[in-house]
GROMACS .gro file of C-alpha atoms in nm:
model
   97
    1MET     CA    1   2.352  -1.428  -1.477
    2LEU     CA    2   2.135  -1.128  -1.557
    3LEU     CA    3   1.789  -1.088  -1.414
    4ASP     CA    4   1.488  -1.059  -1.638
    5PRO     CA    5   1.393  -0.689  -1.688
    6THR     CA    6   1.028  -0.773  -1.623
    7ILE     CA    7   1.111  -0.912  -1.281
    8LEU     CA    8   1.322  -0.608  -1.200
    9SER     CA    9   1.042  -0.372  -1.301
   10ILE     CA   10   0.791  -0.561  -1.083
   11VAL     CA   11   1.031  -0.542  -0.788
   12ALA     CA   12   1.071  -0.169  -0.854
   13LEU     CA   13   0.692  -0.130  -0.855
   14LEU     CA   14   0.674  -0.314  -0.523
   15LEU     CA   15   0.931  -0.077  -0.375
   16ILE     CA   16   0.736   0.222  -0.505
   17ALA     CA   17   0.407   0.082  -0.372
   18ASN     CA   18   0.555   0.024  -0.027
   19GLY     CA   19   0.727   0.362  -0.013
   20ALA     CA   20   0.436   0.575  -0.133
   21PRO     CA   21   0.230   0.552   0.191
   22ILE     CA   22   0.530   0.671   0.390
   23LEU     CA   23   0.575   0.971   0.161
   24ALA     CA   24   0.201   1.043   0.180
   25ARG     CA   25   0.218   1.039   0.561
   26ILE     CA   26   0.505   1.287   0.553
   27ALA     CA   27   0.330   1.511   0.299
   28PHE     CA   28  -0.017   1.509   0.455
   29GLU     CA   29   0.070   1.447   0.822
   30ASN     CA   30  -0.259   1.352   0.994
   31ARG     CA   31  -0.488   1.472   0.715
   32TYR     CA   32  -0.686   1.209   0.524
   33ALA     CA   33  -0.561   0.934   0.758
   34TRP     CA   34  -0.885   0.735   0.772
   35PRO     CA   35  -0.812   0.387   0.911
   36LEU     CA   36  -0.880   0.087   0.689
   37ASP     CA   37  -1.043  -0.097   0.978
   38PHE     CA   38  -1.274   0.201   1.050
   39GLY     CA   39  -1.146   0.201   1.408
   40ARG     CA   40  -1.299  -0.137   1.487
   41LYS     CA   41  -1.153  -0.341   1.768
   42TYR     CA   42  -1.086  -0.714   1.780
   43ILE     CA   43  -1.218  -0.933   2.065
   44ASP     CA   44  -0.913  -0.854   2.279
   45GLY     CA   45  -0.960  -0.477   2.236
   46ARG     CA   46  -0.677  -0.419   1.990
   47ASP     CA   47  -0.724  -0.256   1.650
   48TRP     CA   48  -0.777  -0.498   1.362
   49LEU     CA   49  -0.501  -0.346   1.151
   50GLY     CA   50  -0.354  -0.063   1.356
   51PRO     CA   51  -0.354   0.312   1.308
   52SER     CA   52  -0.092   0.316   1.032
   53LYS     CA   53  -0.308   0.125   0.779
   54THR     CA   54  -0.510   0.399   0.608
   55PHE     CA   55  -0.710   0.460   0.293
   56ARG     CA   56  -0.460   0.739   0.219
   57GLY     CA   57  -0.180   0.482   0.213
   58VAL     CA   58  -0.366   0.247  -0.019
   59ILE     CA   59  -0.457   0.531  -0.257
   60ALA     CA   60  -0.097   0.656  -0.252
   61ALA     CA   61   0.045   0.308  -0.319
   62VAL     CA   62  -0.188   0.226  -0.607
   63SER     CA   63  -0.157   0.573  -0.760
   64ALA     CA   64   0.221   0.576  -0.744
   65SER     CA   65   0.241   0.227  -0.894
   66VAL     CA   66   0.003   0.321  -1.176
   67LEU     CA   67   0.206   0.632  -1.257
   68ALA     CA   68   0.541   0.452  -1.239
   69ALA     CA   69   0.440   0.144  -1.440
   70PRO     CA   70   0.468   0.302  -1.788
   71LEU     CA   71   0.811   0.439  -1.695
   72LEU     CA   72   0.914   0.080  -1.624
   73ASN     CA   73   0.765  -0.055  -1.950
   74GLN     CA   74   0.463  -0.207  -1.776
   75SER     CA   75   0.094  -0.135  -1.828
   76TRP     CA   76  -0.096   0.077  -1.579
   77LYS     CA   77  -0.305  -0.233  -1.501
   78ILE     CA   78   0.007  -0.417  -1.387
   79GLY     CA   79   0.098  -0.114  -1.176
   80ALA     CA   80  -0.247  -0.106  -1.017
   81SER     CA   81  -0.235  -0.479  -0.950
   82VAL     CA   82   0.109  -0.465  -0.792
   83GLY     CA   83   0.014  -0.165  -0.576
   84LEU     CA   84  -0.309  -0.322  -0.459
   85CYS     CA   85  -0.150  -0.661  -0.392
   86ALA     CA   86   0.129  -0.497  -0.193
   87MET     CA   87  -0.125  -0.318   0.027
   88VAL     CA   88  -0.342  -0.630   0.074
   89GLY     CA   89  -0.030  -0.820   0.181
   90ASP     CA   90   0.069  -0.540   0.417
   91ALA     CA   91  -0.277  -0.527   0.574
   92THR     CA   92  -0.288  -0.905   0.605
   93SER     CA   93   0.046  -0.915   0.785
   94SER     CA   94  -0.072  -0.639   1.020
   95PHE     CA   95  -0.388  -0.836   1.100
   96ILE     CA   96  -0.188  -1.149   1.176
   97LYS     CA   97   0.043  -0.961   1.412
   0.00000   0.00000   0.00000
């Protein structure tokens, strides 16, 4: 049974969205690595999200998804939505940990 091309393109966008922050970290090293939680601490003294959740990562994920979406026959709005949802999910899982 073949998979629907739309589902495959959304999965590809998710992979791109999750890989873009890693590539941005390699390219920019410590530059522009402003934490999403603004360095705030939780009651127990730990970071809310951790040092690896940055605005740079979110911008990279959404931008990469927006740019890749037309190549995968999706609108840029779908790309932006997938990139943003991937980063919200990532941040949420980091908070829960």
